[in-house]
GROMACS .gro file of C-alpha atoms in nm:
model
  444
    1UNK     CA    1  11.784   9.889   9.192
    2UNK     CA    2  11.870   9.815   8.823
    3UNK     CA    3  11.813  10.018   8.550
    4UNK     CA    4  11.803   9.854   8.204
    5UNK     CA    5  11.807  10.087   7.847
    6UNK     CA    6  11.672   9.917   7.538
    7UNK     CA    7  11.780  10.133   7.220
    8UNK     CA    8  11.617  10.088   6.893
    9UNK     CA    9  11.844  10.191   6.562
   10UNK     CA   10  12.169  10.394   6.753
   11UNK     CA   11  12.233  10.648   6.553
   12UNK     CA   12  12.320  10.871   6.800
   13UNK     CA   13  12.330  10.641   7.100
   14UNK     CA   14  12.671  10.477   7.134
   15UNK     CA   15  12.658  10.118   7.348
   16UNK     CA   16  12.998  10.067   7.536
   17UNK     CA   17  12.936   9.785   7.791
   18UNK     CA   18  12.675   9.894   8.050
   19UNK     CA   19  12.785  10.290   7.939
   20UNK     CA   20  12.531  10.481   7.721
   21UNK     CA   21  12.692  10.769   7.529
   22UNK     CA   22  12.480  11.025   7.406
   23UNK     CA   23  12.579  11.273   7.100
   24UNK     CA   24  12.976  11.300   7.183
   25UNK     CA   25  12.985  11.389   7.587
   26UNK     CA   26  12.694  11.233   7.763
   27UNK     CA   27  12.778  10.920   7.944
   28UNK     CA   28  12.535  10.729   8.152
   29UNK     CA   29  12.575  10.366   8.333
   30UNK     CA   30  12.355  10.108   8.379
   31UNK     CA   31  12.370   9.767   8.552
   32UNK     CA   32  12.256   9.644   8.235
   33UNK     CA   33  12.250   9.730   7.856
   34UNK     CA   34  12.013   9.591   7.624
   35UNK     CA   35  12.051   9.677   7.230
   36UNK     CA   36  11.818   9.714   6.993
   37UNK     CA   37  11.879   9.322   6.882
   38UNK     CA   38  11.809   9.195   7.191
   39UNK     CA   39  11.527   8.935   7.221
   40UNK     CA   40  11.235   8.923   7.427
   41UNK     CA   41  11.336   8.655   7.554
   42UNK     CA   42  11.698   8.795   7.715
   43UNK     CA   43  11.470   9.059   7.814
   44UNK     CA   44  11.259   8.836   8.035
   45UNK     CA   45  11.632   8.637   8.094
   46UNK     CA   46  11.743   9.004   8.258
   47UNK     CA   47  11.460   9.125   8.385
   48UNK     CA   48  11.150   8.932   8.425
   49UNK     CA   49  11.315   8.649   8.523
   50UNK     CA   50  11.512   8.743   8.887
   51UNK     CA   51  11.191   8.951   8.985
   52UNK     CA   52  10.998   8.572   9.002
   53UNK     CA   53  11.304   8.488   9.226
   54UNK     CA   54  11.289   8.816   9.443
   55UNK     CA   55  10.910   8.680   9.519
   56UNK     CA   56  10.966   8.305   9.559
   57UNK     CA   57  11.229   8.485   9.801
   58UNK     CA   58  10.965   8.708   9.973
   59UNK     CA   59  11.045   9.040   9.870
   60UNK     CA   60  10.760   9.299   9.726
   61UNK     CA   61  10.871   9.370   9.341
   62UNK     CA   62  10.855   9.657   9.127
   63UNK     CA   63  10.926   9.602   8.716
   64UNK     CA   64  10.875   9.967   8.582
   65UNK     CA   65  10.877  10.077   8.198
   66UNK     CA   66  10.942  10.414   8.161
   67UNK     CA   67  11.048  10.618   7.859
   68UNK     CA   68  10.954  10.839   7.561
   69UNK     CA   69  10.627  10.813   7.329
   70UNK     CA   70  10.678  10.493   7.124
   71UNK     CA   71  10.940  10.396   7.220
   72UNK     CA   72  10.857  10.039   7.285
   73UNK     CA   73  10.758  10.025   7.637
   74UNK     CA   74  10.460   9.812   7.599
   75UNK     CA   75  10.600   9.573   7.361
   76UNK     CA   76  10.855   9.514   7.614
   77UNK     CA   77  10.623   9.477   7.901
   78UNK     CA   78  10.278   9.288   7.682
   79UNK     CA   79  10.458   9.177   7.362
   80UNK     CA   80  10.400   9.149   7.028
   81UNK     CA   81  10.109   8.960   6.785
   82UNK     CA   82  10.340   8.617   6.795
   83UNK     CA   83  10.399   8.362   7.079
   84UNK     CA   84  10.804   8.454   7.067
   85UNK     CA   85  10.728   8.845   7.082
   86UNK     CA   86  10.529   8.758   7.449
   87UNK     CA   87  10.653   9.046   7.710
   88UNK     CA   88  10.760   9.015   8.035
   89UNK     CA   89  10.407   9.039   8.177
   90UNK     CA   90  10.287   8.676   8.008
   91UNK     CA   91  10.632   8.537   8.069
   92UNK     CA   92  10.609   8.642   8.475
   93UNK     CA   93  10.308   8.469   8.481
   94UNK     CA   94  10.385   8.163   8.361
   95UNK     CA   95  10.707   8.126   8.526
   96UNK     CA   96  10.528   8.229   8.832
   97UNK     CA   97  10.288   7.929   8.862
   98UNK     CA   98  10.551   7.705   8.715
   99UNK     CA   99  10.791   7.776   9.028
  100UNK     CA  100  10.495   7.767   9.314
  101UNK     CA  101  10.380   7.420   9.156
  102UNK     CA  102  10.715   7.276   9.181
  103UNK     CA  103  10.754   7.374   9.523
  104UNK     CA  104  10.655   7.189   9.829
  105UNK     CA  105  10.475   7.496  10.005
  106UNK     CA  106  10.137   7.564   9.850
  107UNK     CA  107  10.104   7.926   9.699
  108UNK     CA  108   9.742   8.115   9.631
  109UNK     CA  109   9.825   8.355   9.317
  110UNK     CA  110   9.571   8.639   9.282
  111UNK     CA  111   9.583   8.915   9.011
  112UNK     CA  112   9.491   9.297   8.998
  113UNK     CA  113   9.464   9.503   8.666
  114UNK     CA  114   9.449   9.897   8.679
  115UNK     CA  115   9.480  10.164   8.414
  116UNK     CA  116   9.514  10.537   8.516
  117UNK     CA  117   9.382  10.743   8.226
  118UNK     CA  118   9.337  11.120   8.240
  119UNK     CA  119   9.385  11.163   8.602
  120UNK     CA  120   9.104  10.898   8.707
  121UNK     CA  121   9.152  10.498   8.793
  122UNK     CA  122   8.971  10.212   8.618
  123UNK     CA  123   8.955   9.836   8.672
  124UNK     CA  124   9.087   9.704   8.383
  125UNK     CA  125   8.975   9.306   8.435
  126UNK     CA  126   8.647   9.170   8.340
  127UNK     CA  127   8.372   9.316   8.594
  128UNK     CA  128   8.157   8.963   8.753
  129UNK     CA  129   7.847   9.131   8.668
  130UNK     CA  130   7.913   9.287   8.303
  131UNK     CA  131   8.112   9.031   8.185
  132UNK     CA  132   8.274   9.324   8.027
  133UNK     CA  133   8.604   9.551   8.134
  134UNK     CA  134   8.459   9.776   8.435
  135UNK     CA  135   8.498  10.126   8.310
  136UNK     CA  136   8.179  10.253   8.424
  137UNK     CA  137   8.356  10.477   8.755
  138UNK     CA  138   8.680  10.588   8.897
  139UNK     CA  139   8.803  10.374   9.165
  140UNK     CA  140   8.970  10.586   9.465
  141UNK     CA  141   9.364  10.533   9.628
  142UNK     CA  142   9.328  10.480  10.018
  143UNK     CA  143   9.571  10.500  10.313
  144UNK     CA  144   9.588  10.265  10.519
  145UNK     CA  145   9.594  10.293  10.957
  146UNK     CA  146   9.921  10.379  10.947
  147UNK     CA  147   9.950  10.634  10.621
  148UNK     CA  148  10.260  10.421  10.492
  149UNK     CA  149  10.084  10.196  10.256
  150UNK     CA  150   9.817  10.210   9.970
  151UNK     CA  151   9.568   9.992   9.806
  152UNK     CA  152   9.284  10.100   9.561
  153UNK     CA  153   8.896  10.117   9.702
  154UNK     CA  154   8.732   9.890   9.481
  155UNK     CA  155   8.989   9.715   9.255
  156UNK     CA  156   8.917   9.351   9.222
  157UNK     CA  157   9.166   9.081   9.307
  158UNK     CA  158   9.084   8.773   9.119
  159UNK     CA  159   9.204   8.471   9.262
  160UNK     CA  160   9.343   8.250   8.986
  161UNK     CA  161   9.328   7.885   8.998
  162UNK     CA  162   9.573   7.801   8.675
  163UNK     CA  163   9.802   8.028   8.450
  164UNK     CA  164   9.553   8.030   8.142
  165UNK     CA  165   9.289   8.225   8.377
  166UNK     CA  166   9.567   8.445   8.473
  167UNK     CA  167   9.704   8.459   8.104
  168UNK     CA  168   9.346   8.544   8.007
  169UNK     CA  169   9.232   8.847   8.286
  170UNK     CA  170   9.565   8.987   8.159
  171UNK     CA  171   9.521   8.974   7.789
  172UNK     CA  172   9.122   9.088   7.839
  173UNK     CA  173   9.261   9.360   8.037
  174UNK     CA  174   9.527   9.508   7.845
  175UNK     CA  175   9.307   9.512   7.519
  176UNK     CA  176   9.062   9.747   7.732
  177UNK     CA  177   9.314  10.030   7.788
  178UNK     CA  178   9.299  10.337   7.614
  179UNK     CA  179   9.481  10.354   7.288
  180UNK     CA  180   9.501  10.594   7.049
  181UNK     CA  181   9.715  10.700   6.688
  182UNK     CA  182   9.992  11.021   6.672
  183UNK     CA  183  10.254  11.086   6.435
  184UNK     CA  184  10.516  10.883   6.616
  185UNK     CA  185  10.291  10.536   6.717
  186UNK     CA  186  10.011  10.432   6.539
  187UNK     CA  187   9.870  10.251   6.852
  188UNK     CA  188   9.985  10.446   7.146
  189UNK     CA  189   9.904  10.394   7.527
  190UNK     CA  190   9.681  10.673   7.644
  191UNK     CA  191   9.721  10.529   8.012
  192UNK     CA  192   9.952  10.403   8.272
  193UNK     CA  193   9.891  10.077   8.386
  194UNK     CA  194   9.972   9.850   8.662
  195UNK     CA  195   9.934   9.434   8.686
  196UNK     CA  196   9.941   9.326   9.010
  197UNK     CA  197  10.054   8.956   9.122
  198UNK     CA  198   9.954   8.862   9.481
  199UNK     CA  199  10.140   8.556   9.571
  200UNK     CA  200  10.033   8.455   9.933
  201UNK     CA  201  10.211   8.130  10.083
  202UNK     CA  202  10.013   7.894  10.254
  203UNK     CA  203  10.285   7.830  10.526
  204UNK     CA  204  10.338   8.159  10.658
  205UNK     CA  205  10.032   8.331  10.575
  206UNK     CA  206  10.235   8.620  10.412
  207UNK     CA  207  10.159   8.801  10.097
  208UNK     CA  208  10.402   8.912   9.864
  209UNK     CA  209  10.330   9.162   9.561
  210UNK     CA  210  10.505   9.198   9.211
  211UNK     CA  211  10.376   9.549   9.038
  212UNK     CA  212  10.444   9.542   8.642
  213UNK     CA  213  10.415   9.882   8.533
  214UNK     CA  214  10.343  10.015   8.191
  215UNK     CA  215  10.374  10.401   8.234
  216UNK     CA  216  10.255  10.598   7.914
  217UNK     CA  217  10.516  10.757   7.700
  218UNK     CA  218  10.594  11.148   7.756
  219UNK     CA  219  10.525  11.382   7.484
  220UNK     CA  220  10.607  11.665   7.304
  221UNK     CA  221  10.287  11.775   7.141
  222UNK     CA  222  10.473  11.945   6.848
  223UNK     CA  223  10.618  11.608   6.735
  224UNK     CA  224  10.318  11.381   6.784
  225UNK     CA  225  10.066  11.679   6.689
  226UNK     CA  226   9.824  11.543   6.884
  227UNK     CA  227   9.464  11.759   6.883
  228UNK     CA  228   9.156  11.746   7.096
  229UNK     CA  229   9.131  11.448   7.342
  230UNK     CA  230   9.476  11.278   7.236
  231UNK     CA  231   9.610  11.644   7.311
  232UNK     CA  232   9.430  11.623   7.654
  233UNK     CA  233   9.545  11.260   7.739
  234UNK     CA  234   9.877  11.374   7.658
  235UNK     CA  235   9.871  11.691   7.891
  236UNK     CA  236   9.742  11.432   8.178
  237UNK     CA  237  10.028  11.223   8.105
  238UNK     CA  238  10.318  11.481   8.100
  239UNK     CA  239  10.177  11.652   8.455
  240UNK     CA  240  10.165  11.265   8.607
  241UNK     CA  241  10.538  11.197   8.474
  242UNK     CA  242  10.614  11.530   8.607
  243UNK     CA  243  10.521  11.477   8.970
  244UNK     CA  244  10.687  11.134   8.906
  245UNK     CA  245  11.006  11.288   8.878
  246UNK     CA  246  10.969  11.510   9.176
  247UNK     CA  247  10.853  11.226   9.349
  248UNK     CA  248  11.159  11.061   9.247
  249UNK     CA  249  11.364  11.392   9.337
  250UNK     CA  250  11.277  11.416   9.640
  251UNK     CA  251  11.361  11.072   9.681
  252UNK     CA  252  11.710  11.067   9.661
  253UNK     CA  253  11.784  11.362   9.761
  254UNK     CA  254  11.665  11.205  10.134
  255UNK     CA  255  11.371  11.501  10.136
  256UNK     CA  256  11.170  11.501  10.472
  257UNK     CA  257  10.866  11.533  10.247
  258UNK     CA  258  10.743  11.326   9.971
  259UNK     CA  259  10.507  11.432   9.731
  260UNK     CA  260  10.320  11.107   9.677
  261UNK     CA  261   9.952  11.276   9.710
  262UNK     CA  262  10.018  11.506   9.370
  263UNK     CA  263   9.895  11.250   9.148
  264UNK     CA  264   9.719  10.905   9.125
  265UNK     CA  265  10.024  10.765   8.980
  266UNK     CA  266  10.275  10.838   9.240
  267UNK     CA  267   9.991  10.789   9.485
  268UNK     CA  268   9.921  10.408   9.360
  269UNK     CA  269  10.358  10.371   9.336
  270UNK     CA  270  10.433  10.460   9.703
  271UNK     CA  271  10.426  10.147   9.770
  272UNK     CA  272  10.674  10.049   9.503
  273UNK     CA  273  10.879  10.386   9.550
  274UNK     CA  274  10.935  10.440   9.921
  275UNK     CA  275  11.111  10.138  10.023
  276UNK     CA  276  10.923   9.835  10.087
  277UNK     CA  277  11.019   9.651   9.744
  278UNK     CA  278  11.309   9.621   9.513
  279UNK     CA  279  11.261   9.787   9.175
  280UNK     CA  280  11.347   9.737   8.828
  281UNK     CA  281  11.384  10.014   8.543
  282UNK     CA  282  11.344   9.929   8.258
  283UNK     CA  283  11.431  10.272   8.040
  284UNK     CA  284  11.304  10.234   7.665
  285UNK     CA  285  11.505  10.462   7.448
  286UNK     CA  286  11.466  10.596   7.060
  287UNK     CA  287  11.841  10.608   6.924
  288UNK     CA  288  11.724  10.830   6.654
  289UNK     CA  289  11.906  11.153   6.637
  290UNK     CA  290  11.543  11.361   6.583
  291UNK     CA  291  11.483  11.225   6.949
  292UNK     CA  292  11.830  11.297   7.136
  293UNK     CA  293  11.668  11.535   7.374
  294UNK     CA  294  11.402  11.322   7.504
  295UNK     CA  295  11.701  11.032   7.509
  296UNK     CA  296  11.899  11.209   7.722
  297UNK     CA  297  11.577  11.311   7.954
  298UNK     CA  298  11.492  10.927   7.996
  299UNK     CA  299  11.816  10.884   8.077
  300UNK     CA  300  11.869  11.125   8.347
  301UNK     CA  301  11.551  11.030   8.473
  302UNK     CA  302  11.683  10.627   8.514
  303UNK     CA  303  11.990  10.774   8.659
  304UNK     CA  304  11.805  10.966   8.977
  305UNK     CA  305  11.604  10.641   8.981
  306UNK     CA  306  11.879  10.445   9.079
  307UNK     CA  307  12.048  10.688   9.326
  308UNK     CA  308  11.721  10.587   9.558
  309UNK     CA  309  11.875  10.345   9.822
  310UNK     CA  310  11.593  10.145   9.994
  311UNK     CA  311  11.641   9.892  10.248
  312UNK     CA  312  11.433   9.634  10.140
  313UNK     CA  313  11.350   9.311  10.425
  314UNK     CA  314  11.085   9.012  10.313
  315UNK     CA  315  10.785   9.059  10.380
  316UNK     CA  316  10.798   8.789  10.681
  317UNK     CA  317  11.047   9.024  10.881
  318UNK     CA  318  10.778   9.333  10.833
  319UNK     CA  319  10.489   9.093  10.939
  320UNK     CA  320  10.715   8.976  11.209
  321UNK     CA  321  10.749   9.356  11.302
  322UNK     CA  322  10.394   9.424  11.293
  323UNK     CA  323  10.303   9.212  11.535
  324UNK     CA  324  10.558   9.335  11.785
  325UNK     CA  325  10.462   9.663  11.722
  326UNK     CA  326  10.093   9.535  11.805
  327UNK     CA  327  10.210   9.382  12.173
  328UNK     CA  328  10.423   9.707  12.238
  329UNK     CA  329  10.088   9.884  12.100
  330UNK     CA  330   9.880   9.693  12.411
  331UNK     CA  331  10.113   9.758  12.639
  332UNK     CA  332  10.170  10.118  12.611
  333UNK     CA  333   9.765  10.073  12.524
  334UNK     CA  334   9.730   9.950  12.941
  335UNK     CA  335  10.009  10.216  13.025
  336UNK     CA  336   9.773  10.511  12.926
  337UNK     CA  337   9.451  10.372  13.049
  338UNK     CA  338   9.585  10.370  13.399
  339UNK     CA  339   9.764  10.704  13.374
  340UNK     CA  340   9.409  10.828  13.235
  341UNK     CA  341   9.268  10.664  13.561
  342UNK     CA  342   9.562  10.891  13.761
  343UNK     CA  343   9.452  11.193  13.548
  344UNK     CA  344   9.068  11.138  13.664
  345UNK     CA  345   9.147  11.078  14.028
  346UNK     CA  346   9.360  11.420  14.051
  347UNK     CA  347   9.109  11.599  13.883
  348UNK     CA  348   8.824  11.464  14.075
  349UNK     CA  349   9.100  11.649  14.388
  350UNK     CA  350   9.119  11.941  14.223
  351UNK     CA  351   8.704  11.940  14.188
  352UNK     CA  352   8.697  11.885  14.535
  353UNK     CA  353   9.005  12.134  14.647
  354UNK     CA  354   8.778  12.412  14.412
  355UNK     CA  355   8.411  12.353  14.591
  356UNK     CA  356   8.631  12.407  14.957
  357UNK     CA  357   8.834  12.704  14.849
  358UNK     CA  358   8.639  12.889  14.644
  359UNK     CA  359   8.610  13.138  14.919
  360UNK     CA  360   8.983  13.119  14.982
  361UNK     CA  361   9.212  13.157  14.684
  362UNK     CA  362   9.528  13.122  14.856
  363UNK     CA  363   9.433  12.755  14.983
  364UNK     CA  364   9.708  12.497  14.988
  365UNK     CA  365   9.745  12.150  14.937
  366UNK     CA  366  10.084  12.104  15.036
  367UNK     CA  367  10.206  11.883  15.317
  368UNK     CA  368  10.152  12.035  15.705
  369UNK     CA  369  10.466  12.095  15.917
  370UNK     CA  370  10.467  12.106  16.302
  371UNK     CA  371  10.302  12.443  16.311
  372UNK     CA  372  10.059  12.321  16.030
  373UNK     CA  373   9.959  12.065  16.253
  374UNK     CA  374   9.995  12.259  16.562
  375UNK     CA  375   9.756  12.512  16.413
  376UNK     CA  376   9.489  12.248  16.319
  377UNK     CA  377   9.541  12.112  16.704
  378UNK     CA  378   9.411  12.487  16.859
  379UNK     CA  379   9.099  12.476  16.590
  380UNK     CA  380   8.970  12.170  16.668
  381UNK     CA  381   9.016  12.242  17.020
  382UNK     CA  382   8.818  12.592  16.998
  383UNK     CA  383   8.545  12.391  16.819
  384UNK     CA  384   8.547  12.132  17.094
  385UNK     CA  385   8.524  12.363  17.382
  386UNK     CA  386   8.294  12.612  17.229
  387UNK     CA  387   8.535  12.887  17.175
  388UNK     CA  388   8.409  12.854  16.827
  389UNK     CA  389   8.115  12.749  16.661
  390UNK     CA  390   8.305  12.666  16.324
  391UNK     CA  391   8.584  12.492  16.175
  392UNK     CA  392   8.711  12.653  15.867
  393UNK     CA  393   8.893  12.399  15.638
  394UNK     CA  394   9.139  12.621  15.388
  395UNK     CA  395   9.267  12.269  15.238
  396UNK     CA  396   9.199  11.841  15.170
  397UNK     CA  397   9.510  11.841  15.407
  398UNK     CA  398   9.385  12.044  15.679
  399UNK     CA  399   9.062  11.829  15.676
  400UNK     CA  400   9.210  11.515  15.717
  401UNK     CA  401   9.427  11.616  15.970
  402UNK     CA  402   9.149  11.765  16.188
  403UNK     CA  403   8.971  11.479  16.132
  404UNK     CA  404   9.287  11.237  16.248
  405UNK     CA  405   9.306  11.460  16.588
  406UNK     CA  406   8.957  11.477  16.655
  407UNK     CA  407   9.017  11.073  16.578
  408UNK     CA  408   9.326  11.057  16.842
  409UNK     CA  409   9.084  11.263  17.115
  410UNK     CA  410   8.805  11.002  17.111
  411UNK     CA  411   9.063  10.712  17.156
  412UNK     CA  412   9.224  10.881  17.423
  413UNK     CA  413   8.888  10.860  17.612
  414UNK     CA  414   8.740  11.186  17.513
  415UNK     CA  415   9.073  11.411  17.614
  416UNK     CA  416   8.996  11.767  17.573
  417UNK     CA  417   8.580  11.658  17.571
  418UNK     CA  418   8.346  11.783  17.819
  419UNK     CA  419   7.964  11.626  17.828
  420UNK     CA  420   7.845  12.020  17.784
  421UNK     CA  421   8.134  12.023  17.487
  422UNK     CA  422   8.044  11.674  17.304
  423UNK     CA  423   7.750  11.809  17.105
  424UNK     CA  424   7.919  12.079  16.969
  425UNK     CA  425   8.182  11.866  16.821
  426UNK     CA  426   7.954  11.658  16.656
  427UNK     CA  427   7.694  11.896  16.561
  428UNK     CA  428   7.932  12.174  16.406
  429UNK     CA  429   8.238  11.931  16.305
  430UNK     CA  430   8.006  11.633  16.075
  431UNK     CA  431   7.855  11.868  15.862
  432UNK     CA  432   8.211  12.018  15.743
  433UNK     CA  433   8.425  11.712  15.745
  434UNK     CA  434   8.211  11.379  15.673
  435UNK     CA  435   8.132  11.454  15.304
  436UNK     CA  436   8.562  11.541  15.188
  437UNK     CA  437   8.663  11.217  15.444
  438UNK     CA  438   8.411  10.976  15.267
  439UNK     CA  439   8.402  11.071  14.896
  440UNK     CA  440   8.745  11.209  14.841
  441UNK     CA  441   8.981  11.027  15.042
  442UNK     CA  442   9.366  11.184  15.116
  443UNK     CA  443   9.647  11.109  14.839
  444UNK     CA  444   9.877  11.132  15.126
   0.00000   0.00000   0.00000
């Protein structure tokens, strides 16, 4: 991860290499330090600039702005009014299409433009029937099969054929968010957004996604006196930056459970957040001395950002996992069917076992030693002499085996059988053993 501070007039922010001191004792390090002259375009040159390679590379990026009220976070990620103030978002997207067209492997570029205002999700691009910015419902975050991923129920993906139609869904977009004035920024973002690039190559068939995200600045309602719906935007937006930092939390700290379901934000990050793509901090910072405290808060924030460690693969190597997860899945998919077969052919034993014992509790289905067997041997004889007019079978087991003596009798040219005895096998023995022999043969 990297975590990059801009500062705007340091008056109590001291810049020592990549170190941030604030007041007289708080140090914090960064992988990169950006001062308050720094230009847009070293920002993109830092920043914007090796997330385009991590996704000609194939790895999912994150580029996330993060900091107090005002304190530049959109400039840095839309711009300014002139063509040299353009943020990182317009500068990603042209150096985007410029690096796909120069390479050999065709590339389909798609975009996605979401604000979360107030708890609720909106499509942000121009809606194909409206012409207009679709605000008229709240889209919904889904899971996917396997709960590890998200996507948004209803957010359009446009395909875009040049970088002027993707220049212009983002500019229609981001004048559609929600904007209001407080005492610290005359045009403030009431929303977080997220821009989504989809850059799919042709070769592979893979997908890779860059997120830029534009989170709205936290608050302190006694210095931006906000009143009535400002004041209620701004409550939605300190709760959703609070669960962001648990989120985070919990994070590094390796917690067994993360809190991603507490708000739509984190919910819509997970992807971003839990491993599957590298991410970028970008921590905007107010050097004022008024604003130390929420200084220092940003910054301890970007510093429990970047003890996250994620081990990131391109997205080829999870695709390539997928599908061997998919064959293992079929296998082990055949393995249960025919232990489900094995599970319905004991039962249908036990049935069976049940409708012969049910008169006999103690019945076994164990295997018959000598004096089993010796036992069965003196039944079927009483039946077959007409000591007895019935054969009682206690078990499956003692069936068959009756039935393989009675079996070894006939072959032996009727040993044991009289003409007066004959019938009574027959009629008394059939009626018993016939129906478990033929329906329910022996698993021995």
């Amino acid at each position: 991860e990297t975590a990059t501070a801009l500062t705007a007039s340091p008056t109590v922010v001291h810049i020592q290499g990549n170190t941030l001191t604030v007041g007289s004792d708080l140090k914090f390090g960064f992988q990169q330090v950006l001062g308050p002259d720094a230009t847009q375009d070293r920002v993109f040159e830092q920043v914007g600039a090796p997330a385009v390679q991590s996704i000609l590379d194939g790895y999912n990026s994150t580029l996330l702005a993060y900091g107090q009220t005002g304190a530049g976070k959109t400039f840095t990620v839309s711009g300014g009014d002139d063509y040299d103030q353009r943020g990182l978002a317009p500068r990603v997207i042209s150096q985007l299409f410029s690096a796909t067209q120069a390479r050999s492997t065709p590339y389909k570029i798609s975009l996605s433009y979401l604000e979360i205002h107030n708890e609720q999700i909106f499509d942000l691009t121009p809606d194909n029937q409206h012409g207009g910015p679709e605000t008229s419902g709240a889209l919904t975050v889904m899971d996917d099969a396997s709960g590890l991923s998200t996507s948004v129920r209803g957010l359009m993906k446009h395909p875009c054929e040049c970088e002027e139609h993707a220049l212009q869904l983002l500019f229609e977009g981001s004048s559609a968010r929600a904007v209001a004035e407080h005492k610290l920024n005359r045009a403030s973002s009431r929303s977080h957004s997220v821009l989504t690039l989809y850059v799919r190559s042709l070769a592979d068939e893979t997908t890779v996604k860059l997120n830029i995200v534009d989170l709205a600045g936290s608050e302190r309602l006694k210095k931006t006196a906000s009143k009535g719906a400002t004041r209620k935007e701004a409550m939605f937006i300190n709760k959703s930056l609070t669960f962001l930092e648990q989120v985070v939390i919990a994070l590094a700290e390796g917690a067994k459970h993360i809190p991603y379901r507490q708000s739509k934000l984190t919910h819509v990050l997970r992807d971003s957040l839990d491993g599957d793509a590298l991410v970028t901090l970008i921590a905007a910072i107010w050097g004022d001395a008024s604003h130390a405290d929420e200084t220092a808060a940003t910054l301890r924030f970007s510093t429990r950002m970047g003890k996250i460690q994620n081990e990131v693969q391109p997205v080829s190597a999870y695709a390539a996992q997928a599908e061997g997860n998919e064959q293992l899945s079929r296998y082990y998919k055949g393995l249960l069917q025919g232990k489900q077969r094995q599970i319905d052919s004991l039962k249908s034993e036990l049935a069976m076992h049940d409708s012969v014992t049910r008169f006999n509790p103690r019945a076994s289905r164990g295997e018959l030693g000598r004096a089993g067997k010796e036992r069965v041997r003196q039944a079927v004889l009483a039946l077959v002499d007409g000591s007895s007019d019935r054969l009682q079978l206690p078990s499956l087991t003692f069936a068959q085996e009756a039935l393989t003596q009675m079996a070894e009798m006939l072959r032996a040219g009727g040993m044991g059988l009289t003409p007066h005895a004959q019938p009574h096998a027959q009629s008394h023995a059939e009626p018993h053993a016939e129906p478990h022999a033929h329906s329910h043969p022996s698993p021995h």
